[in-house]
Each structure stands twice: as C-alpha cells, then as structure tokens.
Amino acid sequence: MPSAPNSFRTGPDERGHFGIFGGRYVAETLMPLILELEKAYNDAKADPSFQNELDYLLEHYAGRPSPLYFAKRLTEKLGGAKIYFKRDELNHTGSHKINNVLGQVLMAKRMGKTRVIAETGAGQHGVATATACALFDIPCVVFMGAVDVERQAPNVVRMNMLGAEVRAVTAGSATLKDAMNEALRDWVATCENTFYCIGTVAGPHPYPAMVRDFQCVIGNETRVQMMKAEGRLPDTLVACIGGGSNAMGLFHPFLDDKGVRLVGVEAGGKGVETGEHAASLTGGRPGVLHGNRTYLLQDEEGQITEAHSISAGLDYPGIGPEHSWLKEMGRIEYVSATDAEALAAFQMLCKLEGIIPALEPAHALGHVIKLAPTLPKDNLLVMNLCGRGDKDVFAVAERLGMKI
Amino acid sequence: MSRIAKRFARLKADKRAGLVTYVTAGDPNLDVSYQILKGLPAAGADLIELGMPFTDPMADGPSIQLAGQRALKAGITVDATFDMVRRFRKETGDNDTPILLMGYYNLVYQRGPERFCKDAAAAGVDGFILVDLPPEEADELKPYAVAAGIDTVLLTAPTTDDERLPAVLKYSSGFVYFVSVLGITGTSSATEEAVRTHVERIKRHTELPIGVGFGIRTPDQAAAIARHADAAVVGSAIVERVKAGLDDHGKAKPDLVPGVFAYIKALADGVRGVRKA
C-alpha cells in the first residue's frame, strides 16, 4: 500500500490522476474539448462571480443549506450511535444531484455551449439536468437505459414535462453504463456546441474533481451544522455509492480529520457472493472505462460485466476514481448492503421517521442499521439522505406485493 | 523497417494509395471470421485492421457495436484474436500485409501492457489503434510497444488543432489515422474538400503516411480519399456486409464471405484507380 500523503484533499495531479486512478482515456476527438473544459473550470474557480452566482442558486433555487436532522426515533430503535441525517432529499428536484448540475450548467453557459446532454440511471441526475436547463433555457437531451426508463417511469415523465428529450438506450444491459456510452457517442459528434453534464464523480478529468467540488457543499454544511448542534465534528459518516458523488461530497471535507470514520456503502444486489451485485470496490478490480481508470466489475479479459441492483442509481459497474484511490489508501471503508437490506431499511425509515427515502440512500441506511448498534451512544453518526423515494414507491410496492 | 512502413513505401513506389480494411475479430463466428481475414489481401486490402470486441465500445456506431456483440457471443477472446493472426501468418505465408489490432485500452491493460505487446508481436501483429488511449495516457503503453516492435497509430480528429498535433505525433508511428468526421464510426462522411484541407495540414507536421477513415462506404468515396491521403480506411460498411450475409438465425449464408470480398474488391478498384504523383 502506498504511504499516506500529508493531505488526502490535494488530488488529482495536473494530469487528472489520483494515484494510478483517474486520467483521461477518451477518443482524440474529445480530448481538446476536455482540455478546454479543464481550463474553463480553472478560470471559473478563480472567478468570484461564478461562485456567487452558484451560491445564490443553491440557496434560493435549490433550497440549501439542507437540514442536519437528528433522527431520534431511529436512534432509540437501534440503540447505539446518535444518528443524524443530512437531508439532501429536501433539495429542489429531490436529491443531491442539483448541487452539481447547477454548477455544470453555469459552466455550459460560461463556455457558450448551446446544448446540454446527460446520462441518468435512477433519473435523479436527468431530472436535475432537465430542471437547470429549463431554468437557463438550454435544450437538453438525457440518455437513459431502457430498463431504467421502465423502472423509474415517474422521473421520465418529470424530465419530459421539464422540456427535456429522454432517449431510451437499448444497447448492452440498457442501464446506466450504456446510457453513459450513448452520451459519449452523442458528445463526440456534437462536441462543438454541446456540454456533457456528467452526474457523478467519474468520467475523464476534470469531471471527477469538478463534480466533487460542486458536491462538497454537502460536507461543508455538515461540518458547520454539527459544530452548531453538538459543538464538535461527527465521528462517523455513512453514504451510499454508485458512482460516488453524494459520498464524495459528504466525505471530502472530512478526509483530513483523522478522527472521522468514513464508510461508503455499495449496492450488494442479491449478495456480493452471488456475483449479482454492483459493488465495484468489493468485487471488482482496476480497469479503464468511460474515460478513467478505476475499480470495475469485469471478467478475466477486461470485458465489463453487468451490475445488478434494485436501485437504478447504483446499478453501475464502476465507481469514481478518487474512491478507488481512497480505498487503496485505506482512508475510507467500503462495505455493501443487499437489495433486501435496502428494502427493509426503506420500510423502517417510512414508519419510524415519516421519511420515504430513495432506494439509493436506503442502502446506506441498510448499513447504518447494522453499524449503529455496535457504536457507543455518544458516537455522532451522519448519514447522507441523498434522495427522496417518490420515484421508487411503485417499484417498491410491486416488490413488496402491495396492491396499487 | 516495420511491415507498416514497408507497405507504405511499396504503395508510394507503386504510385497509389492503400486500402485499409477493418473487420471485427470473431464476427460472425471464429471460423468465418478467419476465412474473411485470410482472404482480405487477395480481395484488395493493403493493410488489415482487426477489431478486438469490447462490451462498451464508446466510439463505435451501431454496425460495429453489433459486430462486437456477435463476436463476443461467439466466444472471441484476446488469445483467440492472437491465434487468428498467428494462423494467418502461418497458413497464408503472407509476411507482408500489416495487421493492426483496433480496440479499447482495457483489454490491453488487463493483460498488462508489456505482456500484451509481447504476445501481439509474437502472433504477428504490427500495430495498435487504441481508441481511448490519447497521447495524455499513451506513456503507459508506448515503451512496451517500441520494445516489441509494434507501431502505435494514434487518432487525430478535426478537433486536433495545430497546437495539439505535435503531442499526438510524438506517440504516432506507422501511420497517422485521421478521423475525418466528428462522431462515431459508420455515420456521416466528410467532404473531399474538408479531407484535403486536414490532410495537407497534418502533412505540414509529419512525414508519416496518413490514413483517413470514418464514413467511407462507396468506391467513389474511397477514391476521393485516395486522391488526398495515403490510405482510405473502411470499417462499418464492411462489417455491414458481414451482417447482410447472415440468415434470420444469425448463421452465415454461403454467400457471406464472397459478398464481403466482392465489396472490398470494388473499394480496392476505387482506390487503385487513383494515380498518385
């Protein structure tokens, strides 16, 4: 294992690498565009008016800061750690995805792009992108796997109502990875006028760093809010991981606080041991896909294998490259929760706290249910409740055999 | 001198451009795919690109995506692809026609770049075209390719401007592959004028031959490319001829292989009809 750096927060290097991970593995046609984006993003970071405009939108349009809520009944039920939820499901559009999308659509505007494309799994990133594009009057096309169009139908309707075109992708496994392939294929043909708004901390540099930066508002707020609530930093942070943007947003501001334990929860599907899961870090190995080197689910030769998860948002055979690096550095613990554990957690949260969570954070909760009872009562645990479950109620009802 | 360099030197001596044909290894199955490979030089291919199927071919249009899926379903592997090349060299005795592997970097990375280069060279492979390995990441492969005597053909695109071209050329050997349109394989075609402008621009930066591909479907289009470039690359349109030779159950009809060769012959006639200075 490589030795720990002085800070875990300085990556990536100028070539977009986090250790061996990350990079820019894209077709030459896209390279100049990616370099242009990197330059434009560096300029934006140094421009106070960019941050001011983003901050204004985050506060007045998205509804930030999201509350840090003490889940009293859940804490009593589990009988261990003191559980807080970072309520990013209360953001406009119902998830943390809006944090990143507002930043990227501002970048699109700044770069003079006249069209935005996005990939989406659960539809949360697609809805957020469609929303921001409506706000800024930019034509928007969202690529979504045909399987996901089916299982997340409410979000397809929302995107259409917001004026976006949803293109169902039937290639491959017809889920998130195929949506990303198709978005890249579109981009390579349209890159002169089109901005690709990637929904997670993956893709070629500078996307993993840029999306992370936009999502760090989650962790930055959590620090302030926890200091106010408890007078100290939290002890444990838990977040679900598909591509890993909500987790990175919560964790990154705490990476150098050695006392803060960080736990990422991947989708265990039917169980990691069955092979039908989406736990890239637990069940995969490093490879190159979608513009970066990272942990991937793949066969011996390097053919990408299909991920399996009840949650469309976690159903992805890769993960953001910075997570891969932090795993190898040992800074973040990565575990998994199964479909069944997520479903049980989903139901528990509805009944105990009156919150219907999305299936994605239900995985984080599935792990909290196991972890919290093992921790002392003064352990301050924050779980990122990164999405609300309106989009999932029909799929969950069907799974539970409820009549609609 | 590498086989690729020799072939281009020969083409130059013959005062004509070359035809580069792409087929997907293992499409529609290993046996028919080998029959196609074996007959390509006789049909008129001057250089051969052999596609390594990948589950997630991000730069390919529907024709090559489907070819890859057919091949993967038929059980193509990297070793089987190397075997095809080895068998080609041995059975045909053709030691002159260059064979380049085209595909995505993950298959190389999983085997290990060093071992991949050695195995490929041992099988009789001459070059790599790796779509998702731009000069920014080419360092991790290039030294092993050089050591194994394998050429690395990098892509240049209309978006690769004069400022960036030297970075691409630094890692290029064998020839330079100009992707003539913005987009994926097998979709739109560039105008002859656009191709001429870009080829002249690239020639100002390099002595390497220039092959032009993407969107070439007819003998006339191939001839138009041949007027300006050192080689015309045809892929999707050939792969579509493979598909057209399959019956409703995906089985190869008897006319599949002859159909592919007839089409390549027509392309080659187009290219060879252009007399170069």
Short mmCIF file of C-alpha atoms in Angstrom, two decimals, chain A residues 35-388:
data_model
loop_
_atom_site.label_atom_id
_atom_site.label_comp_id
_atom_site.label_asym_id
_atom_site.label_seq_id
_atom_site.Cartn_x
_atom_site.Cartn_y
_atom_site.Cartn_z
CA LEU A 35 -8.76 20.32 -22.09
CA GLU A 36 -10.95 23.32 -22.86
CA LEU A 37 -13.32 22.36 -20.06
CA GLU A 38 -10.43 21.98 -17.64
CA LYS A 39 -9.18 25.45 -18.47
CA ALA A 40 -12.66 26.96 -18.27
CA TYR A 41 -13.25 25.30 -14.91
CA ASN A 42 -9.96 26.58 -13.52
CA ASP A 43 -10.95 30.07 -14.67
CA ALA A 44 -14.38 29.73 -13.07
CA LYS A 45 -12.87 28.60 -9.77
CA ALA A 46 -10.77 31.76 -9.71
CA ASP A 47 -13.74 33.96 -10.58
CA PRO A 48 -15.73 35.12 -7.52
CA SER A 49 -18.75 35.98 -9.67
CA PHE A 50 -19.07 32.33 -10.69
CA GLN A 51 -19.15 31.13 -7.09
CA ASN A 52 -21.52 33.95 -6.13
CA GLU A 53 -23.99 33.01 -8.83
CA LEU A 54 -23.76 29.34 -7.86
CA ASP A 55 -24.20 30.14 -4.16
CA TYR A 56 -27.25 32.26 -4.93
CA LEU A 57 -28.86 29.47 -6.92
CA LEU A 58 -28.01 26.85 -4.30
CA GLU A 59 -29.68 28.94 -1.61
CA HIS A 60 -32.68 30.44 -3.36
CA TYR A 61 -33.40 27.88 -6.06
CA ALA A 62 -32.24 24.56 -4.66
CA GLY A 63 -33.10 25.39 -1.05
CA ARG A 64 -29.71 24.98 0.62
CA PRO A 65 -28.46 24.52 3.19
CA SER A 66 -30.27 21.23 3.63
CA PRO A 67 -31.07 20.47 7.28
CA LEU A 68 -28.97 18.24 9.51
CA TYR A 69 -31.69 16.34 11.28
CA PHE A 70 -31.37 14.27 14.46
CA ALA A 71 -33.30 11.04 13.86
CA LYS A 72 -34.43 10.45 17.41
CA ARG A 73 -36.78 7.52 16.91
CA LEU A 74 -34.33 5.67 14.68
CA THR A 75 -31.55 6.31 17.18
CA GLU A 76 -33.68 4.89 20.01
CA LYS A 77 -34.71 1.91 17.94
CA LEU A 78 -31.14 0.98 17.02
CA GLY A 79 -29.83 1.74 20.50
CA GLY A 80 -26.31 2.86 19.60
CA ALA A 81 -24.81 5.81 17.74
CA LYS A 82 -26.62 9.13 17.69
CA ILE A 83 -27.92 9.26 14.13
CA TYR A 84 -28.25 12.40 12.10
CA PHE A 85 -29.46 12.67 8.53
CA LYS A 86 -28.07 15.19 6.10
CA ARG A 87 -31.36 15.93 4.38
CA ASP A 88 -30.26 16.36 0.79
CA GLU A 89 -33.51 14.72 -0.29
CA LEU A 90 -35.19 18.03 0.56
CA ASN A 91 -33.35 19.87 -2.20
CA HIS A 92 -35.29 21.04 -5.20
CA THR A 93 -35.67 18.04 -7.56
CA GLY A 94 -35.37 15.64 -4.65
CA SER A 95 -31.72 14.70 -4.44
CA HIS A 96 -28.16 15.94 -4.13
CA LYS A 97 -27.81 15.90 -7.93
CA ILE A 98 -28.95 19.51 -8.25
CA ASN A 99 -25.78 20.74 -6.44
CA ASN A 100 -23.59 19.52 -9.25
CA VAL A 101 -25.95 20.27 -12.10
CA LEU A 102 -26.32 23.94 -11.22
CA GLY A 103 -22.54 24.23 -11.27
CA GLN A 104 -22.16 22.43 -14.59
CA VAL A 105 -24.97 24.25 -16.34
CA LEU A 106 -23.37 27.52 -15.25
CA MET A 107 -20.16 26.17 -16.81
CA ALA A 108 -22.04 25.36 -20.03
CA LYS A 109 -23.38 28.90 -20.14
CA ARG A 110 -19.97 30.33 -19.40
CA MET A 111 -18.41 28.28 -22.22
CA GLY A 112 -21.07 29.40 -24.69
CA LYS A 113 -22.46 25.91 -25.23
CA THR A 114 -25.98 25.82 -26.61
CA ARG A 115 -27.00 22.25 -25.85
CA VAL A 116 -26.63 20.01 -22.80
CA ILE A 117 -26.62 16.22 -22.66
CA ALA A 118 -26.62 13.97 -19.62
CA GLU A 119 -26.79 10.29 -18.71
CA THR A 120 -29.02 9.11 -15.93
CA GLY A 121 -29.67 5.92 -14.01
CA ALA A 122 -32.41 6.46 -11.47
CA GLY A 123 -33.39 9.60 -13.30
CA GLN A 124 -32.41 11.94 -10.46
CA HIS A 125 -29.49 13.42 -12.36
CA GLY A 126 -31.61 13.58 -15.50
CA VAL A 127 -34.38 15.42 -13.68
CA ALA A 128 -31.89 17.83 -12.11
CA THR A 129 -30.27 18.49 -15.50
CA ALA A 130 -33.65 18.95 -17.21
CA THR A 131 -34.57 21.38 -14.43
CA ALA A 132 -31.46 23.52 -14.70
CA CYS A 133 -31.74 23.51 -18.50
CA ALA A 134 -35.33 24.72 -18.25
CA LEU A 135 -34.17 27.47 -15.90
CA PHE A 136 -31.43 28.57 -18.29
CA ASP A 137 -33.41 27.90 -21.46
CA ILE A 138 -30.91 25.39 -22.88
CA PRO A 139 -32.07 22.39 -24.97
CA CYS A 140 -31.43 19.17 -23.04
CA VAL A 141 -31.18 15.53 -24.07
CA VAL A 142 -31.00 12.83 -21.40
CA PHE A 143 -29.77 9.32 -22.16
CA MET A 144 -31.35 6.64 -20.01
CA GLY A 145 -31.16 2.87 -20.22
CA ALA A 146 -34.40 1.30 -21.45
CA VAL A 147 -34.55 -0.85 -18.30
CA ASP A 148 -34.33 2.27 -16.17
CA VAL A 149 -36.92 4.11 -18.27
CA GLU A 150 -39.23 1.30 -17.24
CA ARG A 151 -38.38 1.07 -13.54
CA GLN A 152 -38.12 4.82 -12.94
CA ALA A 153 -41.07 5.90 -15.05
CA PRO A 154 -42.09 8.86 -12.83
CA ASN A 155 -38.76 10.54 -13.49
CA VAL A 156 -39.13 10.08 -17.24
CA VAL A 157 -42.44 11.94 -17.06
CA ARG A 158 -40.83 14.69 -14.99
CA MET A 159 -37.99 15.15 -17.48
CA ASN A 160 -40.46 15.36 -20.35
CA MET A 161 -42.55 17.92 -18.51
CA LEU A 162 -39.43 20.00 -17.95
CA GLY A 163 -38.87 20.07 -21.67
CA ALA A 164 -36.02 17.58 -21.94
CA GLU A 165 -35.85 14.84 -24.53
CA VAL A 166 -35.31 11.41 -22.99
CA ARG A 167 -33.60 8.88 -25.26
CA ALA A 168 -34.05 5.27 -24.17
CA VAL A 169 -30.85 3.30 -24.71
CA THR A 170 -31.34 -0.35 -25.65
CA ALA A 171 -27.67 -1.28 -26.20
CA GLY A 172 -25.84 -3.62 -23.82
CA SER A 173 -27.59 -4.08 -20.47
CA ALA A 174 -29.75 -0.98 -21.11
CA THR A 175 -28.82 0.58 -17.78
CA LEU A 176 -26.61 3.41 -16.56
CA LYS A 177 -23.32 2.32 -18.17
CA ASP A 178 -24.99 2.03 -21.55
CA ALA A 179 -26.60 5.43 -21.09
CA MET A 180 -23.12 6.82 -20.49
CA ASN A 181 -21.74 5.09 -23.61
CA GLU A 182 -24.52 6.62 -25.66
CA ALA A 183 -24.00 10.08 -24.15
CA LEU A 184 -20.29 9.85 -25.06
CA ARG A 185 -21.24 8.79 -28.60
CA ASP A 186 -23.51 11.79 -28.92
CA TRP A 187 -20.88 14.10 -27.47
CA VAL A 188 -18.18 13.02 -29.89
CA ALA A 189 -20.45 14.10 -32.75
CA THR A 190 -21.75 17.29 -31.18
CA CYS A 191 -18.87 18.48 -29.01
CA GLU A 192 -18.57 21.84 -30.73
CA ASN A 193 -21.86 23.13 -29.30
CA THR A 194 -22.71 20.58 -26.61
CA PHE A 195 -21.82 20.41 -22.93
CA TYR A 196 -21.82 16.96 -21.37
CA CYS A 197 -23.16 17.23 -17.83
CA ILE A 198 -21.86 14.09 -16.07
CA GLY A 199 -23.84 13.13 -13.00
CA THR A 200 -21.20 11.57 -10.82
CA VAL A 201 -17.55 11.81 -9.78
CA ALA A 202 -16.44 9.72 -12.75
CA GLY A 203 -15.53 10.20 -16.40
CA PRO A 204 -12.37 11.83 -17.75
CA HIS A 205 -10.55 14.54 -15.83
CA PRO A 206 -11.65 17.20 -14.89
CA TYR A 207 -15.10 15.70 -14.24
CA PRO A 208 -14.29 13.68 -11.10
CA ALA A 209 -12.71 16.73 -9.44
CA MET A 210 -15.27 19.21 -10.73
CA VAL A 211 -18.31 17.18 -9.69
CA ARG A 212 -16.68 16.55 -6.31
CA ASP A 213 -16.08 20.26 -5.82
CA PHE A 214 -19.71 21.04 -6.60
CA GLN A 215 -20.89 18.34 -4.21
CA CYS A 216 -18.58 19.35 -1.35
CA VAL A 217 -21.29 21.78 -0.25
CA ILE A 218 -22.83 18.73 1.48
CA GLY A 219 -19.83 18.07 3.72
CA ASN A 220 -19.01 21.73 4.24
CA GLU A 221 -22.51 22.39 5.54
CA THR A 222 -22.41 19.26 7.68
CA ARG A 223 -19.26 20.49 9.47
CA VAL A 224 -20.87 23.80 10.36
CA GLN A 225 -24.20 22.25 11.30
CA MET A 226 -22.66 19.57 13.50
CA MET A 227 -20.48 22.13 15.29
CA LYS A 228 -23.65 24.07 16.00
CA ALA A 229 -25.65 21.04 17.09
CA GLU A 230 -23.03 19.18 19.14
CA GLY A 231 -20.06 21.52 19.42
CA ARG A 232 -17.76 19.06 17.68
CA LEU A 233 -17.15 17.14 14.50
CA PRO A 234 -19.07 13.93 13.78
CA ASP A 235 -17.45 10.56 14.49
CA THR A 236 -18.89 8.52 11.63
CA LEU A 237 -20.12 9.42 8.17
CA VAL A 238 -22.07 6.98 6.02
CA ALA A 239 -23.19 7.36 2.40
CA CYS A 240 -24.26 5.11 -0.43
CA ILE A 241 -22.10 4.75 -3.52
CA GLY A 242 -22.97 4.17 -7.14
CA GLY A 243 -20.59 6.43 -8.98
CA GLY A 244 -19.98 8.03 -5.61
CA SER A 245 -20.92 11.70 -5.89
CA ASN A 246 -23.05 12.09 -2.77
CA ALA A 247 -20.50 10.19 -0.71
CA MET A 248 -17.60 12.23 -2.07
CA GLY A 249 -19.50 15.44 -1.38
CA LEU A 250 -20.04 14.46 2.23
CA PHE A 251 -16.67 12.82 2.88
CA HIS A 252 -14.19 15.05 1.09
CA PRO A 253 -14.27 17.99 3.51
CA PHE A 254 -13.53 15.47 6.33
CA LEU A 255 -10.77 13.46 4.66
CA ASP A 256 -8.04 15.12 6.71
CA ASP A 257 -9.93 14.84 10.00
CA LYS A 258 -8.35 11.60 11.13
CA GLY A 259 -10.89 11.02 13.88
CA VAL A 260 -13.79 10.93 11.46
CA ARG A 261 -14.61 7.43 10.25
CA LEU A 262 -15.88 7.32 6.68
CA VAL A 263 -18.00 4.45 5.37
CA GLY A 264 -19.16 4.08 1.78
CA VAL A 265 -21.94 1.59 1.08
CA GLU A 266 -22.06 -0.08 -2.32
CA ALA A 267 -25.05 -1.92 -3.72
CA GLY A 268 -24.74 -5.59 -2.82
CA GLY A 269 -27.61 -6.67 -5.09
CA LYS A 270 -28.50 -10.27 -4.33
CA GLY A 271 -25.30 -10.57 -2.28
CA VAL A 272 -21.69 -9.97 -3.32
CA GLU A 273 -21.05 -13.71 -3.06
CA THR A 274 -23.70 -14.41 -5.74
CA GLY A 275 -21.89 -12.32 -8.34
CA GLU A 276 -25.08 -10.34 -8.94
CA HIS A 277 -24.24 -7.00 -7.41
CA ALA A 278 -22.93 -3.52 -8.16
CA ALA A 279 -20.11 -3.44 -5.60
CA SER A 280 -17.18 -2.45 -7.82
CA LEU A 281 -14.72 -1.83 -4.99
CA THR A 282 -15.57 -5.05 -3.16
CA GLY A 283 -15.98 -7.31 -6.17
CA GLY A 284 -14.06 -5.56 -8.96
CA ARG A 285 -10.51 -4.62 -9.89
CA PRO A 286 -8.85 -1.66 -11.61
CA GLY A 287 -9.63 -1.14 -15.28
CA VAL A 288 -10.32 1.57 -17.81
CA LEU A 289 -13.84 2.61 -18.79
CA HIS A 290 -15.69 5.84 -19.50
CA GLY A 291 -12.59 7.97 -19.58
CA ASN A 292 -10.92 6.94 -16.34
CA ARG A 293 -9.07 4.15 -14.58
CA THR A 294 -10.98 2.89 -11.60
CA TYR A 295 -12.35 -0.27 -9.98
CA LEU A 296 -14.66 -2.06 -12.39
CA LEU A 297 -16.77 -5.16 -12.50
CA GLN A 298 -15.20 -7.14 -15.32
CA ASP A 299 -14.23 -10.61 -16.43
CA GLU A 300 -10.71 -12.02 -16.74
CA GLU A 301 -10.11 -10.41 -20.14
CA GLY A 302 -11.44 -7.00 -19.21
CA GLN A 303 -14.92 -7.22 -20.67
CA ILE A 304 -17.25 -5.22 -18.46
CA THR A 305 -19.81 -7.34 -16.64
CA GLU A 306 -23.30 -6.23 -15.80
CA ALA A 307 -24.05 -4.76 -12.43
CA HIS A 308 -27.17 -5.77 -10.52
CA SER A 309 -29.06 -3.67 -8.06
CA ILE A 310 -32.64 -2.94 -7.12
CA SER A 311 -31.55 0.69 -7.26
CA ALA A 312 -31.18 2.08 -10.76
CA GLY A 313 -28.92 4.83 -9.39
CA LEU A 314 -26.35 2.35 -8.04
CA ASP A 315 -26.58 -0.09 -10.94
CA TYR A 316 -23.20 0.77 -12.42
CA PRO A 317 -20.13 -1.48 -12.82
CA GLY A 318 -17.66 1.29 -11.93
CA ILE A 319 -17.05 3.98 -9.36
CA GLY A 320 -15.41 7.39 -9.27
CA PRO A 321 -11.58 7.13 -9.46
CA GLU A 322 -10.98 9.13 -6.29
CA HIS A 323 -12.93 6.50 -4.35
CA SER A 324 -10.68 3.81 -5.83
CA TRP A 325 -7.65 5.75 -4.63
CA LEU A 326 -9.10 6.37 -1.17
CA LYS A 327 -9.88 2.69 -0.88
CA GLU A 328 -6.29 1.78 -1.68
CA MET A 329 -5.03 4.44 0.75
CA GLY A 330 -7.28 2.91 3.39
CA ARG A 331 -8.90 6.24 4.24
CA ILE A 332 -12.47 5.18 3.52
CA GLU A 333 -14.08 1.86 4.44
CA TYR A 334 -16.19 0.39 1.68
CA VAL A 335 -18.91 -2.09 2.51
CA SER A 336 -22.09 -3.22 0.80
CA ALA A 337 -25.79 -3.61 1.52
CA THR A 338 -28.04 -6.03 -0.36
CA ASP A 339 -31.33 -5.35 -2.13
CA ALA A 340 -33.14 -7.00 0.77
CA GLU A 341 -31.33 -4.90 3.38
CA ALA A 342 -32.12 -1.73 1.46
CA LEU A 343 -35.78 -2.67 1.17
CA ALA A 344 -36.04 -3.36 4.89
CA ALA A 345 -34.33 -0.05 5.64
CA PHE A 346 -36.65 1.76 3.24
CA GLN A 347 -39.67 0.48 5.14
CA MET A 348 -38.18 1.17 8.53
CA LEU A 349 -37.50 4.80 7.67
CA CYS A 350 -41.01 5.35 6.35
CA LYS A 351 -42.60 4.06 9.53
CA LEU A 352 -40.14 5.39 12.14
CA GLU A 353 -39.29 8.83 10.82
CA GLY A 354 -42.01 9.57 8.28
CA ILE A 355 -39.42 9.86 5.53
CA ILE A 356 -39.67 7.92 2.27
CA PRO A 357 -36.05 7.57 1.15
CA ALA A 358 -34.84 6.82 -2.34
CA LEU A 359 -33.58 3.25 -2.77
CA GLU A 360 -30.03 4.60 -3.10
CA PRO A 361 -29.69 6.04 0.46
CA ALA A 362 -31.80 3.10 1.66
CA HIS A 363 -28.58 1.12 1.05
CA ALA A 364 -26.66 3.49 3.30
CA LEU A 365 -29.37 3.06 5.90
CA GLY A 366 -29.21 -0.70 5.47
CA HIS A 367 -25.64 -0.49 6.70
CA VAL A 368 -26.42 2.04 9.43
CA ILE A 369 -28.93 -0.44 10.83
CA LYS A 370 -26.08 -2.93 11.25
CA LEU A 371 -23.41 -0.44 12.28
CA ALA A 372 -25.16 1.92 14.70
CA PRO A 373 -25.95 -0.69 17.39
CA THR A 374 -22.23 -1.55 17.59
CA LEU A 375 -21.25 2.04 18.35
CA PRO A 376 -21.41 3.89 21.68
CA LYS A 377 -24.29 6.29 22.30
CA ASP A 378 -22.05 9.33 22.10
CA ASN A 379 -20.85 8.39 18.61
CA LEU A 380 -22.16 11.07 16.29
CA LEU A 381 -23.13 9.41 13.03
CA VAL A 382 -24.23 11.32 9.94
CA MET A 383 -25.86 9.52 7.07
CA ASN A 384 -26.38 11.29 3.79
CA LEU A 385 -30.06 11.01 2.94
CA CYS A 386 -29.25 11.97 -0.59
CA GLY A 387 -32.58 11.37 -2.32
CA ARG A 388 -36.28 11.01 -1.70
#
